[in-house]
Short mmCIF file of C-alpha atoms in Angstrom, two decimals:
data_model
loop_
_atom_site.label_atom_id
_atom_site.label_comp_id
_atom_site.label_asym_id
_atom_site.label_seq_id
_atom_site.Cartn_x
_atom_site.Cartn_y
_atom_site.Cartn_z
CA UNK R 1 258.07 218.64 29.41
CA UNK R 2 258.00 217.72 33.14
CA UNK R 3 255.83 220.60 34.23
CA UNK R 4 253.82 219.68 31.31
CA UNK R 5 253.07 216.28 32.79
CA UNK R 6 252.87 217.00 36.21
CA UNK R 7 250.29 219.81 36.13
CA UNK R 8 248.01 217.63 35.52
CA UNK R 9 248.60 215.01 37.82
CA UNK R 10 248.88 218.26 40.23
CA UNK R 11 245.44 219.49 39.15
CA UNK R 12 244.11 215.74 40.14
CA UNK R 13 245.44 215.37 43.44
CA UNK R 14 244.10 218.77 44.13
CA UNK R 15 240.44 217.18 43.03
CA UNK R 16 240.97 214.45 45.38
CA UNK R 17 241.66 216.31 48.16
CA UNK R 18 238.89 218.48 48.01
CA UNK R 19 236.81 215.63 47.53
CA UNK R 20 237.84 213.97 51.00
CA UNK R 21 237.24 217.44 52.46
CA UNK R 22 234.39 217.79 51.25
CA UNK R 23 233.11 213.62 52.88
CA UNK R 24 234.65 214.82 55.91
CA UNK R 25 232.35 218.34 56.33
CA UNK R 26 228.93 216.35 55.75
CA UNK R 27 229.61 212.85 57.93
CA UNK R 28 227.10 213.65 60.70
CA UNK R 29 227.73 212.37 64.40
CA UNK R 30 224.33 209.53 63.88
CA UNK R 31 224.98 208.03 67.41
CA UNK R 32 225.47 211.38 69.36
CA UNK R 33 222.33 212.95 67.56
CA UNK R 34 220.29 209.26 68.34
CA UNK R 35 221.24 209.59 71.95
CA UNK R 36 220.48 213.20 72.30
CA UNK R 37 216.55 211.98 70.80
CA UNK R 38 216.36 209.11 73.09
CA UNK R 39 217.16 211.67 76.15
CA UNK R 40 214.76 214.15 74.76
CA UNK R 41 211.64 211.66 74.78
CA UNK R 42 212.49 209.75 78.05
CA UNK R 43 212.69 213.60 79.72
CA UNK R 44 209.23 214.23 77.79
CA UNK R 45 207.71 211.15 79.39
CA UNK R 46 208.82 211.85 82.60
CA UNK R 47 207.75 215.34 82.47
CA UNK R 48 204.45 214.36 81.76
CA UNK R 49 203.88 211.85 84.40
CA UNK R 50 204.95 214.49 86.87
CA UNK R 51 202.75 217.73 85.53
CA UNK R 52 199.54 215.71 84.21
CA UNK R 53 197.21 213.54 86.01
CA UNK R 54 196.20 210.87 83.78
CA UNK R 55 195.54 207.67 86.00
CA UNK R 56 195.10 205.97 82.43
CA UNK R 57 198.83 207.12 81.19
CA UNK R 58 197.05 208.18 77.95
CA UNK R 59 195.60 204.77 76.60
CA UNK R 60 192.90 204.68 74.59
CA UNK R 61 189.33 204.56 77.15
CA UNK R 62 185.80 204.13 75.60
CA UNK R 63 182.62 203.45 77.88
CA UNK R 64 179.80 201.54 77.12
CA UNK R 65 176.19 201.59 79.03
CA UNK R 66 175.70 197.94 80.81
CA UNK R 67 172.50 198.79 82.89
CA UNK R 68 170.07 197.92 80.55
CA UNK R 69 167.94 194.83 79.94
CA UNK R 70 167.76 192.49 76.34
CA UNK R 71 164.72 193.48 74.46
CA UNK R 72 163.79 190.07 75.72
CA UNK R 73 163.52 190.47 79.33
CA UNK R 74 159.35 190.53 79.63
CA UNK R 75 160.18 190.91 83.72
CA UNK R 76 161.80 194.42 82.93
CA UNK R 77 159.92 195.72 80.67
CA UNK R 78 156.14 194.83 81.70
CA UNK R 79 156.68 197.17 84.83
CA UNK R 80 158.71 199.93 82.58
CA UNK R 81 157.87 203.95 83.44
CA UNK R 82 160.19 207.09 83.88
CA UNK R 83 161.32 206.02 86.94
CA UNK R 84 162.29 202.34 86.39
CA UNK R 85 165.26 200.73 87.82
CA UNK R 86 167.86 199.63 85.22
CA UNK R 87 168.78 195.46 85.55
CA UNK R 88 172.14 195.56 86.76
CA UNK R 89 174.20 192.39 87.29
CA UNK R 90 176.75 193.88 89.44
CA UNK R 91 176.67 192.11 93.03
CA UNK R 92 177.50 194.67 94.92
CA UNK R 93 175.26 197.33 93.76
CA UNK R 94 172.21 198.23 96.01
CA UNK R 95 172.14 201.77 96.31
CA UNK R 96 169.27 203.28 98.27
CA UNK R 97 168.35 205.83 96.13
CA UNK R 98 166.61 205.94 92.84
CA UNK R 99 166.28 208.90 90.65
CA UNK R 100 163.91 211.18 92.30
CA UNK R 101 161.54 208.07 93.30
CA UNK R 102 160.03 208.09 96.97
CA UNK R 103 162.69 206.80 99.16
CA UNK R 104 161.24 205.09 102.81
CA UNK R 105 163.75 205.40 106.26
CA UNK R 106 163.80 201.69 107.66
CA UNK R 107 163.74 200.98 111.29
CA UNK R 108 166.37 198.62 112.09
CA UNK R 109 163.82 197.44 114.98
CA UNK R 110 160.77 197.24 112.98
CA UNK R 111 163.12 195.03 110.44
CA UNK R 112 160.48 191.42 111.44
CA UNK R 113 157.58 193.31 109.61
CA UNK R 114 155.57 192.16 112.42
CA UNK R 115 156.33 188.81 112.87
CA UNK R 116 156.08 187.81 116.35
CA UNK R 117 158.27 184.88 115.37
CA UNK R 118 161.33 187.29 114.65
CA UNK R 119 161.09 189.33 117.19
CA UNK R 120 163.73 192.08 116.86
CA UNK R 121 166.59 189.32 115.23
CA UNK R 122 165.77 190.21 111.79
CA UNK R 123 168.38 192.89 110.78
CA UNK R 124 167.85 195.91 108.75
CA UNK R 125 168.68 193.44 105.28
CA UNK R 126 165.55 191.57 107.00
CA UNK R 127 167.78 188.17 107.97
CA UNK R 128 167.62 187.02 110.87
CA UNK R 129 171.22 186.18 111.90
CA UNK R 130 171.11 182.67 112.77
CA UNK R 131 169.21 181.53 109.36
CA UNK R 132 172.50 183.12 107.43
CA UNK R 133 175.88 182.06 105.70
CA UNK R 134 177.96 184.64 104.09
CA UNK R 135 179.28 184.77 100.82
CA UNK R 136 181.46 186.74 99.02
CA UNK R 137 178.17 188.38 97.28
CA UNK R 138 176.35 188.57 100.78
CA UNK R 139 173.69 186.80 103.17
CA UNK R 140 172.15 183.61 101.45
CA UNK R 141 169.52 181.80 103.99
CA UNK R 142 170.67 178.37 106.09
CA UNK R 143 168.81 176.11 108.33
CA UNK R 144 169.83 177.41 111.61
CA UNK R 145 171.66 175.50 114.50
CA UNK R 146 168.84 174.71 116.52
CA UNK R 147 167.02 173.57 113.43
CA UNK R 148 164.48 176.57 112.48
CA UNK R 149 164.12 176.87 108.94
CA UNK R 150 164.12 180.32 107.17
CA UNK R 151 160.36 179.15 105.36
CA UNK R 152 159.17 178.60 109.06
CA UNK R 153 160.75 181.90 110.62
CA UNK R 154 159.81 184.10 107.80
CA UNK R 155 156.40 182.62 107.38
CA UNK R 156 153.53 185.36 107.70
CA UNK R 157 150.68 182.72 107.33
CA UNK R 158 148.89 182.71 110.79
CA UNK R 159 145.40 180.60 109.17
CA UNK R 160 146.22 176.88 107.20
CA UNK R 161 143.68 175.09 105.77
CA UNK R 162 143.75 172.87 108.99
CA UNK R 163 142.74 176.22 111.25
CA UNK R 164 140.92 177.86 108.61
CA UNK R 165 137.24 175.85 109.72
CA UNK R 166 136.47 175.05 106.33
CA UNK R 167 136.46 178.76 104.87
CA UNK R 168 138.03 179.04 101.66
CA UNK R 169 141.46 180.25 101.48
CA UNK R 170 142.89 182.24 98.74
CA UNK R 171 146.38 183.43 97.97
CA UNK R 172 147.29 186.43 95.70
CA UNK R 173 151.26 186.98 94.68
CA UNK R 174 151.96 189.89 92.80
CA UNK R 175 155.17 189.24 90.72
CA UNK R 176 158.10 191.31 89.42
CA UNK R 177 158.50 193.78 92.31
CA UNK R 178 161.76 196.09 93.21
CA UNK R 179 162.47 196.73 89.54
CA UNK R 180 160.36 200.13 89.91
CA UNK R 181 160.63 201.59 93.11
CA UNK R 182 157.67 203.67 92.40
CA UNK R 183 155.21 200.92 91.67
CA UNK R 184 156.37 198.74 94.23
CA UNK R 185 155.96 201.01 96.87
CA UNK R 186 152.39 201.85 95.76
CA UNK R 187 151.59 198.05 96.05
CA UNK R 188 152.72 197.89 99.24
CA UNK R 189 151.12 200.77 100.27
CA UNK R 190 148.08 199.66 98.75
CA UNK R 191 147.68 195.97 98.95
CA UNK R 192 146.60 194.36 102.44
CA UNK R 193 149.21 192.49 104.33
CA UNK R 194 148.53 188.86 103.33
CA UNK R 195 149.49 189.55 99.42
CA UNK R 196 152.93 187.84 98.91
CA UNK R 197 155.34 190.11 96.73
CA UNK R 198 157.73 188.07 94.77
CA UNK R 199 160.66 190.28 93.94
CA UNK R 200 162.86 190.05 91.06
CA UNK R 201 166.33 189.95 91.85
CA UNK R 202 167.37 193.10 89.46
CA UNK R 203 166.70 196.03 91.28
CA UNK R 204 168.86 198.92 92.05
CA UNK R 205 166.33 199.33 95.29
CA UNK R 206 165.88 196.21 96.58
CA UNK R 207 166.94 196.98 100.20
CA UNK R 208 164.65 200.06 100.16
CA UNK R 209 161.66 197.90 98.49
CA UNK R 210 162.11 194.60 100.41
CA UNK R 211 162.01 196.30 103.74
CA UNK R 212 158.90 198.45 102.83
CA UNK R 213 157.35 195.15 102.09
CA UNK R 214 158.53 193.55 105.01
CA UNK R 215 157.35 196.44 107.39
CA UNK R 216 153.99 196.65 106.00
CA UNK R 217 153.74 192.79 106.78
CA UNK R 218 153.96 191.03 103.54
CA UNK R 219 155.15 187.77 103.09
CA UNK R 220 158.71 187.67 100.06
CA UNK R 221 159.28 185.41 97.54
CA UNK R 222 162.40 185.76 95.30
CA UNK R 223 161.75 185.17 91.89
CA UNK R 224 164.58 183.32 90.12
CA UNK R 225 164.93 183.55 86.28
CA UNK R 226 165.34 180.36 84.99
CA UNK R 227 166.15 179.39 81.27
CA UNK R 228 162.68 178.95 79.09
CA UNK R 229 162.38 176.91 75.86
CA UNK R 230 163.34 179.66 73.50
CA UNK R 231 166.29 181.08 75.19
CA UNK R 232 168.03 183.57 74.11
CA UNK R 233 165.42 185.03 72.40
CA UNK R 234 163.57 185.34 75.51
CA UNK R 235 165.68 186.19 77.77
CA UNK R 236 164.66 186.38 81.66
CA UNK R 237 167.92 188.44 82.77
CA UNK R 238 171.03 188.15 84.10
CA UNK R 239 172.39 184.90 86.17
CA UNK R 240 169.98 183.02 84.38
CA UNK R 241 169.61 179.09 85.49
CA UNK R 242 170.53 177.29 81.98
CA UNK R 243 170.47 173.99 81.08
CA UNK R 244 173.31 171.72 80.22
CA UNK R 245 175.76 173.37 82.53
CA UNK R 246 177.43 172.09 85.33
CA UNK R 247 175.79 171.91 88.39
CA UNK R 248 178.34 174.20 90.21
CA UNK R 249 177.81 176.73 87.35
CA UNK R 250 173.98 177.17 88.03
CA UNK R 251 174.40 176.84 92.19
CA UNK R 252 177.28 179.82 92.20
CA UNK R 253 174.12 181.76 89.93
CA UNK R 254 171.87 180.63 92.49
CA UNK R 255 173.95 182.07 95.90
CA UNK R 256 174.14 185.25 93.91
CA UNK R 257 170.50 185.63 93.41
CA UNK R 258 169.91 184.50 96.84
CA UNK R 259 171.70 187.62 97.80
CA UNK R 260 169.79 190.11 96.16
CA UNK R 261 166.72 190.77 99.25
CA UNK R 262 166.73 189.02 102.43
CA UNK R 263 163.86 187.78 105.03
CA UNK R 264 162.07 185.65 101.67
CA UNK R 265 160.21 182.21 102.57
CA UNK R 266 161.48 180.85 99.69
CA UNK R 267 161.76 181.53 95.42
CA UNK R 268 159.20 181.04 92.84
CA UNK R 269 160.21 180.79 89.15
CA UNK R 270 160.35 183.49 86.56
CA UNK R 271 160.08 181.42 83.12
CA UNK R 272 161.62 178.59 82.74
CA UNK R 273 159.87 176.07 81.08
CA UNK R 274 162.75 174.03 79.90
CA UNK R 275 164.64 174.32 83.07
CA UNK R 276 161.50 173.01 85.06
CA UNK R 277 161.50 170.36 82.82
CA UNK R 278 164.85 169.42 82.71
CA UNK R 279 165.72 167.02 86.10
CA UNK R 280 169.44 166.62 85.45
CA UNK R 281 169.72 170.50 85.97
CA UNK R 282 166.56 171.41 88.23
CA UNK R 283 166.86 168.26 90.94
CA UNK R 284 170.47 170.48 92.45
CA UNK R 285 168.65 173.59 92.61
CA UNK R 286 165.59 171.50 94.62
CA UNK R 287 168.43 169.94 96.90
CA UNK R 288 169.78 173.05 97.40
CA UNK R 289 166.82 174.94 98.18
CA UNK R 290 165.62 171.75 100.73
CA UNK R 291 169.18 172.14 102.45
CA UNK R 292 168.41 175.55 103.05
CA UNK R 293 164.78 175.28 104.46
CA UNK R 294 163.35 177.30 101.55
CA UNK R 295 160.24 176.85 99.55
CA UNK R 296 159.36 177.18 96.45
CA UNK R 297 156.15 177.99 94.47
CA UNK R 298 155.69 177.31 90.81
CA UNK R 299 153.78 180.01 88.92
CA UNK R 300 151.96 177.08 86.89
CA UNK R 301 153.24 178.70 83.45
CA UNK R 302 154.54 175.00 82.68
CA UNK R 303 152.74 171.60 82.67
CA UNK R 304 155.74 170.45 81.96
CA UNK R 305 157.20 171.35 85.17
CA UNK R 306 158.81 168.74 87.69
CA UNK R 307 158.49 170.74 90.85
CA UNK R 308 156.39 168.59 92.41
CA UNK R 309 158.16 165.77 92.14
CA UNK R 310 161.70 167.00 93.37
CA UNK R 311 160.21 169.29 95.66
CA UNK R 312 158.32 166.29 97.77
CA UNK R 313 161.86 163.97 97.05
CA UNK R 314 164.00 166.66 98.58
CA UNK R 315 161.03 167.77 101.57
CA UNK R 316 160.86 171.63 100.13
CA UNK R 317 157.52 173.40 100.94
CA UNK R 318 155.53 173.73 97.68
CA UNK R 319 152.31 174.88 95.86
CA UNK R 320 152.09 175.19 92.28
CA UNK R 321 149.54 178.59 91.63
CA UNK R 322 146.60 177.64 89.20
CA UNK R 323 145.48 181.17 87.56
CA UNK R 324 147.64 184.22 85.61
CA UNK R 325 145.29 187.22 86.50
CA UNK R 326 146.09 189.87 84.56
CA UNK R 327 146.59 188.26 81.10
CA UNK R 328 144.18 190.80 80.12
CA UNK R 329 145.79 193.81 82.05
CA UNK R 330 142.57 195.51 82.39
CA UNK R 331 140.13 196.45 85.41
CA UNK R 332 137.39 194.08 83.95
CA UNK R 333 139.03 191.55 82.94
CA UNK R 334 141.18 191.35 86.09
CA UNK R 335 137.55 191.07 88.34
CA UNK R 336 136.62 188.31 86.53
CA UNK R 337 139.67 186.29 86.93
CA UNK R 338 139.59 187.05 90.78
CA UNK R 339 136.00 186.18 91.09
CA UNK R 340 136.91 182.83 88.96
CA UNK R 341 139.92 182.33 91.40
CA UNK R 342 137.43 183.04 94.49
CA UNK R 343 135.02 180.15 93.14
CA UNK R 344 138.11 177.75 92.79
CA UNK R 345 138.85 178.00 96.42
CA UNK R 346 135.14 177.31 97.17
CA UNK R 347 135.10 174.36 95.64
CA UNK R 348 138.78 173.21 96.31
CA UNK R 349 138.75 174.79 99.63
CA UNK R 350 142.06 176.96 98.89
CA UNK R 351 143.07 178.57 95.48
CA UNK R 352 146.54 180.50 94.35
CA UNK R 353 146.33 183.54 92.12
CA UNK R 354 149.52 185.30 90.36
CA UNK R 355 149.16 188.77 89.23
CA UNK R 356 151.76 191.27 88.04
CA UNK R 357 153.25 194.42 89.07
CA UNK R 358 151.06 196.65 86.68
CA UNK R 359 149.49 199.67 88.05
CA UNK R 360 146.12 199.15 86.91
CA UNK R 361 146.94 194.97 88.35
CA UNK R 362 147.49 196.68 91.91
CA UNK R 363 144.82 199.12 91.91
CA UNK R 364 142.15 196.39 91.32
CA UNK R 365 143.39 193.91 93.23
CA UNK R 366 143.33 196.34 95.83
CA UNK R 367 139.76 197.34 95.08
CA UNK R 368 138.89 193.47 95.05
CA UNK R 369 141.08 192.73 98.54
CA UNK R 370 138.96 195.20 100.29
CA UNK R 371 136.27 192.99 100.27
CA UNK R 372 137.32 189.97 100.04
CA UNK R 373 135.71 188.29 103.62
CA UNK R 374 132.52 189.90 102.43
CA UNK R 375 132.72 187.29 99.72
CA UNK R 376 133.28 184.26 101.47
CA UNK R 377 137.08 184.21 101.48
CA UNK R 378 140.14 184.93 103.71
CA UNK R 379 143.19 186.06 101.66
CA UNK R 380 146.71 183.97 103.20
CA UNK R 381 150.40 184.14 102.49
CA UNK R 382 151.46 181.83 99.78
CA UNK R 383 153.30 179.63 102.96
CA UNK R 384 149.98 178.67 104.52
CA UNK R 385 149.19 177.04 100.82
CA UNK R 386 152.17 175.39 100.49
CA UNK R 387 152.37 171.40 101.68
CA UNK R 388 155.47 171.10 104.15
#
């Protein structure tokens, strides 16, 4: 009866042994095996520093194309052609090639463009040494110690109205150079030496451009884009002058622009109707440009404008052009506004004329400029039409 009863209880224990057994043969060592992964991947991650050369250390990169313009930007686009320079906003960009556009040496020495006034100061950027402050961006102009003013130095005009002996007096300004190194350089190998070429502050060039301009003789303007009534739909480009913003805001735009060419007499505006009209945010820009003996011409796009005004209240050199020349951008067209300019100077006794950068602008200006004394006129710098 015993062995009866403990055969099973026998049988049992057996079960329960073999049970614990059979726990103890599938427990796993979890915190050996999670160290031994942990040792695997740090030795994977060091191996890979060591063998590849990934200055990124494998993040995630994508690139996207900032050296274009807004559809917006009429400055860019009315000069475009294969060989256009992309608007960049980058400071410290001014390479001195361009594609496979003509590139020009520069004599350091010839740097004055022929301005006896300069003499061989002007450097190769065209700034004369004494008439600049450094920024972090580059050379903006300054009244020199000895009080010459960069408008005075960089002047081309050598006939005012005052020496002129009652001849009529007309100045042409062809607008939107340096964005095409191409065209520019054709207009300043084609246009005589008193047309002023206002340069936009956007291209990749400028140095090359500028200095062609300045060699050949020409007088500079910088054109500064300022913000027009239906910004920013119309966009005139990067570092645009806008209103409402602090003063400091639009003055740190203004040094950068300032930086773009050197060797100018002073801006003109590119847009900027509201802006012009707008005193709480155009008077700093006028004081600024009066501390720095600049002047500035207003391309007469705005009778809304208050250039006069703060130009005489802060003693900056000024003219305000009367005609847009090529608003037809045709050879005829562009004759007839020229011969209408020509008979405004007769009767006014001077007359300012603003044409663009357009081939078919240069070519008959150029054809027009050739004769120009035959017709009764002498073609000036914009600086011997603008009241000190």
């Amino acid at each position: 009866m015993a062995d009866e009863l403990s055969a099973p209880l026998s049988r049992k224990t057996d079960r329960i042994r073999n049970a614990r057994a059979a726990r103890r043969t599938l427990r796993l060592p979890l915190a050996r095996i999670g160290f031994a992964l942990i040792v695997l991947i740090v030795g994977a991650v060091v191996l890979r520093l060591l063998l590849v050369n990934d200055p990124q250390g494998g993040r995630p990169q994508a690139s996207a194309d900032i050296n274009s313009s807004r559809n917006g930007n009429a400055l860019a686009s009315q000069v475009s052609s294969p060989s256009i320079a992309t608007i960049t906003a980058d400071p410290e960009e001014r390479p001195v090639t361009n594609g496979g556009a003509q590139i020009i040496s520069v004599d350091p020495n010839l740097a004055s463009g022929g301005n006896a006034a300069l003499g061989t100061e002007a450097n190769d950027f065209g700034v004369v040494p004494d008439l600049a402050e450094e920024t972090q961006n580059g050379p903006i102009p300054r009244i020199a110690a000895d009080g010459r003013t960069p408008f005075d130095v960089y002047s081309r005009a050598s006939i005012t109205p005052e020496t002129a002996g009652g001849k009529p007096l007309v100045a042409l300004i062809i607008t939107g150079l340096g964005l095409n190194q191409a065209t520019t350089l054709e207009a300043v190998d084609k246009l005589p030496g008193p047309v002023t070429m206002a340069f936009a502050p956007y291209g990749k060039t400028l140095n090359v451009t500028a200095a062609a301009a300045r060699n050949a003789g020409h007088e500079l303007l910088l054109q500064l884009p300022l913000e027009p009534f239906d910004y920013p739909d119309n966009d005139p480009g990067p570092q645009t002058l806008l209103t409402g913003q602090q003063p400091r805001a639009n003055i740190d735009k203004l040094y950068w622009l300032m930086t773009r060419i050197g060797g100018y007499v002073g801006v003109m505006n590119y847009m900027g109707a509201r802006f012009t009209s707008t005193g709480s945010d155009f008077a700093p820009i006028m004081e600024e440009l009066g501390t720095r003996g600049l002047g500035y011409l207003d391309d007469g796009s705005s009778n809304r404008s208050l250039a006069p005004q703060l130009a005489s209240a802060n003693k900056v050199p000024f003219a305000r052009a009367g005609k847009l020349l090529d608003t037809n951008p045709a050879r005829e067209p562009i004759l007839a506004a020229l011969e209408a300019l020509k008979a405004e100077a007769v009767a006014n006794g001077s007359a300012i004329g603003v044409i663009s950068a357009l081939p078919v602008s240069i070519a008959t200006v150029a054809e027009w400029a050739a004769t120009a004394e035959d017709k009764g006129v002498i073609l000036v710098p914009a600086s011997a039409l603008m009241k000190r």
